[in-house]
Tab-separated table of C-alpha atoms in Angstrom:
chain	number	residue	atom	x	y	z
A	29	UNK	CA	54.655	88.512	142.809
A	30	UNK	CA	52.037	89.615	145.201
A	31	UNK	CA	48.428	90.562	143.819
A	32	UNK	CA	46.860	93.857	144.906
A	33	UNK	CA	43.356	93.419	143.450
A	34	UNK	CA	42.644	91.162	141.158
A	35	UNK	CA	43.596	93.767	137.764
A	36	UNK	CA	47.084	95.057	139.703
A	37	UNK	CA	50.026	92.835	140.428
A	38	UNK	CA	53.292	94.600	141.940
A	39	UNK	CA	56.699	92.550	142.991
A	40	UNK	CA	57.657	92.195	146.625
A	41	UNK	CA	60.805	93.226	147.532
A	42	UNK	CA	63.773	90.438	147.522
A	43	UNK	CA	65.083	92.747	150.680
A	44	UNK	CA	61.423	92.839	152.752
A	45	UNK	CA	62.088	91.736	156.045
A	46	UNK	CA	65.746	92.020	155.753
A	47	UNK	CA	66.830	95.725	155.138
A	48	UNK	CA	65.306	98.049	157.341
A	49	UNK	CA	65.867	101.958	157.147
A	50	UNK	CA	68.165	103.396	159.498
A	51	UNK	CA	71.820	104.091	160.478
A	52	UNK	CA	73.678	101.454	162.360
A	53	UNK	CA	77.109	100.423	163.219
A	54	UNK	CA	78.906	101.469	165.982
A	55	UNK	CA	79.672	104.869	164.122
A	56	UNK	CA	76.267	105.233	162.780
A	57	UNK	CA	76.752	109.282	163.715
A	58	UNK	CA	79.350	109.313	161.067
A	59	UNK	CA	78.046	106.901	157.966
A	60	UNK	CA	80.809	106.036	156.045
A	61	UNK	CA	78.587	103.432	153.464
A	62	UNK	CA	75.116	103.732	152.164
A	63	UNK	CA	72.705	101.389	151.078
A	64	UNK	CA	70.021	101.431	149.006
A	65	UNK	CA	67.433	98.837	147.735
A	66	UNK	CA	66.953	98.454	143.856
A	67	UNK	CA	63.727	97.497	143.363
A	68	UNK	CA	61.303	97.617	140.777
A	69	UNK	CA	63.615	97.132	137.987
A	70	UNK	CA	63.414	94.214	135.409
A	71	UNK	CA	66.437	91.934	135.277
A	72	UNK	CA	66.954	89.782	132.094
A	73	UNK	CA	69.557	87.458	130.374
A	74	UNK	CA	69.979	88.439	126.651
A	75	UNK	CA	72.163	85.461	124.090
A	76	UNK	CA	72.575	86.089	121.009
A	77	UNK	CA	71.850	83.175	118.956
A	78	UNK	CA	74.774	81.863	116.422
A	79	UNK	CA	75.414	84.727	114.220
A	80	UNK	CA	73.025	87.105	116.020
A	81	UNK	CA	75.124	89.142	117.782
A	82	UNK	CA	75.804	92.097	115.794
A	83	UNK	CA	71.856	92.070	115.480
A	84	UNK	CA	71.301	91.738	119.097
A	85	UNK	CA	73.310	94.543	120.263
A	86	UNK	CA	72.073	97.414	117.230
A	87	UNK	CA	68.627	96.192	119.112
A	88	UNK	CA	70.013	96.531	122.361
A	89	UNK	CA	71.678	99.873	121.421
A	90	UNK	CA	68.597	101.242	120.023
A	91	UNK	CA	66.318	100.167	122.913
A	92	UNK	CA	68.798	101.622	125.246
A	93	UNK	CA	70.459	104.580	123.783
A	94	UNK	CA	73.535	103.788	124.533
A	95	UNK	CA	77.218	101.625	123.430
A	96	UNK	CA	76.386	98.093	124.594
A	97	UNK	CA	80.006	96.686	125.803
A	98	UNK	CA	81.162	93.747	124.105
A	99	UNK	CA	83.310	92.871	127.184
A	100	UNK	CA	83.047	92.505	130.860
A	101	UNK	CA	81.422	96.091	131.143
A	102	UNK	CA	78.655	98.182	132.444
A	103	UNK	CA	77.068	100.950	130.464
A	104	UNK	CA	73.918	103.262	131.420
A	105	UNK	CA	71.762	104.910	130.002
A	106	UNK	CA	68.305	107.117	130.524
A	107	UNK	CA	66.407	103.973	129.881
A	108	UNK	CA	68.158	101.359	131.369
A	109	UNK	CA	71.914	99.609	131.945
A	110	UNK	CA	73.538	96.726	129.906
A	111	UNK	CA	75.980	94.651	131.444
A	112	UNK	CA	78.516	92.187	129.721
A	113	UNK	CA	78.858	88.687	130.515
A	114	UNK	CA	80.379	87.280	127.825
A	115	UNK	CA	80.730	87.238	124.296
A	116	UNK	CA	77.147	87.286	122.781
A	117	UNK	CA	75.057	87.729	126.300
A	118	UNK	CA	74.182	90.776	128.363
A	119	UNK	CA	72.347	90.989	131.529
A	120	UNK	CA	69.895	94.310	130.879
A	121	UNK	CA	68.250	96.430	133.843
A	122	UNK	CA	65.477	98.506	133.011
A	123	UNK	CA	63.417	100.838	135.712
A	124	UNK	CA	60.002	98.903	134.539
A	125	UNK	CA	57.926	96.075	136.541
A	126	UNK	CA	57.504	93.893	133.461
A	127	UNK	CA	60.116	93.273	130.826
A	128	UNK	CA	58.691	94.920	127.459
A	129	UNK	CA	57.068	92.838	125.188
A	130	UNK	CA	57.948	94.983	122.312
A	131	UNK	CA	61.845	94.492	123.014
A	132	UNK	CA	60.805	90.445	123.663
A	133	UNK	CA	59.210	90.930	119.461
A	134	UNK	CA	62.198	92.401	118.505
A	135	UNK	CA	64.825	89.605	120.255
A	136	UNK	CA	62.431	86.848	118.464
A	137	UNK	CA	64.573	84.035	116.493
A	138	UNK	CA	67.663	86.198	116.995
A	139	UNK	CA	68.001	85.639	120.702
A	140	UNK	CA	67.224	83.650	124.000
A	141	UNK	CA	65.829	86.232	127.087
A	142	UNK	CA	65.527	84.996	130.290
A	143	UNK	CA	63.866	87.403	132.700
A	144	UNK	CA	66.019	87.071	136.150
A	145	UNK	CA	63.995	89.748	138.263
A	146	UNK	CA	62.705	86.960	140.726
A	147	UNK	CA	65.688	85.069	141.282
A	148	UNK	CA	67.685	87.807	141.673
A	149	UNK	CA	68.244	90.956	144.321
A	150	UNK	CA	69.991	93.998	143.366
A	151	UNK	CA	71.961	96.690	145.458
A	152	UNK	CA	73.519	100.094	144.953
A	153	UNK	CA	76.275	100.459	147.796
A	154	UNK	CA	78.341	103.566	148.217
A	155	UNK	CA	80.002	105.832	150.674
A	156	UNK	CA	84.002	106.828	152.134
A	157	UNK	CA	84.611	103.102	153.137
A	158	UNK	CA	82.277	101.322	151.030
A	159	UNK	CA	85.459	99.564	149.189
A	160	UNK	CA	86.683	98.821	152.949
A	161	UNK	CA	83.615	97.471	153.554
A	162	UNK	CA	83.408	94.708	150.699
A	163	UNK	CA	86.849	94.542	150.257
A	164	UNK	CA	86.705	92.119	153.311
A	165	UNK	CA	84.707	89.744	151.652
A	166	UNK	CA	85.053	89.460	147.624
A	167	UNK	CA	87.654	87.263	145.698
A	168	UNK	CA	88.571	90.556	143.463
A	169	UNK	CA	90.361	93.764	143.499
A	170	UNK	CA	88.487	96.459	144.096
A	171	UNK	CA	91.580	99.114	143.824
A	172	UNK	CA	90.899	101.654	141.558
A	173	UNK	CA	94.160	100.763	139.287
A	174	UNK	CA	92.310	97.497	139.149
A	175	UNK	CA	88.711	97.828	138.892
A	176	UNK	CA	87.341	101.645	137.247
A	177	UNK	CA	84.017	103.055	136.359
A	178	UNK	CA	82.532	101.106	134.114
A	179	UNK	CA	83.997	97.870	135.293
A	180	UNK	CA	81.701	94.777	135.970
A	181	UNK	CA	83.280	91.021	137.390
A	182	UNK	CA	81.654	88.313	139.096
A	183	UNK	CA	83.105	86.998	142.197
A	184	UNK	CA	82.362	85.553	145.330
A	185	UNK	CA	81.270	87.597	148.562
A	186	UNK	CA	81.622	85.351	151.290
A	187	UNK	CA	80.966	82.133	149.550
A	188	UNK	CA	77.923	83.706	147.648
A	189	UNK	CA	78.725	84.367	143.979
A	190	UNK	CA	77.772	88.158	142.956
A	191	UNK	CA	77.786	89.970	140.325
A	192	UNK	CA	79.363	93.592	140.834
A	193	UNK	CA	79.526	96.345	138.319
A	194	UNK	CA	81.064	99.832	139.494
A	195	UNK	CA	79.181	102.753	138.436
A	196	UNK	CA	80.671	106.206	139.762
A	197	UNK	CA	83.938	107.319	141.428
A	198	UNK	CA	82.520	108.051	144.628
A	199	UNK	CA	82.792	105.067	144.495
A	200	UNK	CA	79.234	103.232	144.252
A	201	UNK	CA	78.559	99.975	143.241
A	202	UNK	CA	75.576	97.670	141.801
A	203	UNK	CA	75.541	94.147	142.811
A	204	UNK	CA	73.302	91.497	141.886
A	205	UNK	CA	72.773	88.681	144.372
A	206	UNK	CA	70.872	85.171	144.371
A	207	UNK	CA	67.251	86.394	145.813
A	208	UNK	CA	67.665	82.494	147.702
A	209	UNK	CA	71.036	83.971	149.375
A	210	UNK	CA	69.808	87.398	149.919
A	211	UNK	CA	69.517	87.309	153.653
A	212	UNK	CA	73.119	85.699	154.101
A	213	UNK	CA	74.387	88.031	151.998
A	214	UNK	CA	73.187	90.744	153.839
A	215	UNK	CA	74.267	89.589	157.550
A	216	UNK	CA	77.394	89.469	156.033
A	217	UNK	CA	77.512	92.952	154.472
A	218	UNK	CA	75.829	94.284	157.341
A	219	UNK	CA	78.162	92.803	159.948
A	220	UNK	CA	81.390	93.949	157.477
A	221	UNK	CA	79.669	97.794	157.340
A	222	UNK	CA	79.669	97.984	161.125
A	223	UNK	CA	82.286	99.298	162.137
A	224	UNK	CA	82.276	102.321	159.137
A	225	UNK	CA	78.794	103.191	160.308
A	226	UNK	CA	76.021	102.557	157.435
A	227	UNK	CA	72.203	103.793	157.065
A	228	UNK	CA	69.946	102.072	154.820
A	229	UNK	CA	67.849	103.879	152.663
């Protein structure tokens, strides 16, 4: 966090000094994958103690407006997206700069939440070749018979273990990186978006 004035705090970017706007590639005239930094969002680990989970996601489901998936799955909603892990946890992204201490009330003694928006970087990737592009690089299929709207996995993208979640047919994507790997991550993408042409927004 970076302070402003001494009453206003803001986050600095996970991506500053390593994404910056433009088209590249060497058909950056014809962009066949877009990028575009998610920040200012709250990431946060939600468990479920023992017992708690059918309390944990009518909370969730409330807080969200939305079916919280009790599987491997991403759903979204006005205020925010909820994204399985495993039985009993969710990661949750909500469009804020501070994780809501009303929801953190309403999780007390029914569930562990571990806010994640420092150690981790988010991206929404899409475009023509975009599935080309990471294709090269992570451990899962990304065919659509395979992997669907809705769909969320963790794998590796070039050694770097990610967390992906597909969001639209176009197709885009939503990946959540280690904010530590953020720059390899990105030479990597970068260098495997090339050839497609890509602009970063």
């Amino acid at each position: 966090m970076v302070a402003n004035n001494l009453h206003e705090w803001s986050r600095q970017s996970g991506w500053e000094g390593i994404i910056t706007p433009g088209k590249y590639g060497a058909e950056s005239s014809k962009v066949g994958v877009v990028v575009e930094q998610l920040d200012n969002v709250v990431l946060a680990i939600v468990t479920a103690r023992t017992g708690k989970e059918h309390a944990v996601r009518t909370i969730l489901a409330e807080y969200l407006g939305l079916a919280v998936p009790a599987t491997s799955k991403v759903a979204r909603g006005m205020t925010g997206s909820v994204i399985g892990l495993k039985p009993g946890s969710w990661m949750i992204v909500l469009p804020k700069l501070r994780l809501d201490p009303v929801l953190e009330e309403k999780f007390s003694g029914i569930a562990a939440v571990t806010e994640q928006s420092d150690s981790r970087v988010l991206l929404r990737v899409r475009g023509r070749y975009v599935r080309d592009a990471l294709a090269k690089g992570v451990t899962i299929d990304l065919h659509p018979r395979a992997m669907c709207v809705g769909d969320a996995a963790v794998t590796a993208v070039a050694q770097i273990v990610v967390h992906i979640w597909m969001t639209d047919e176009e197709p885009i994507y939503e990946l959540a990186i280690p904010r530590s790997m953020a720059r390899s991550f990105w030479d990597w993408f970068a260098c495997s978006s090339a050839e497609y042409g890509y602009a970063c927004t």
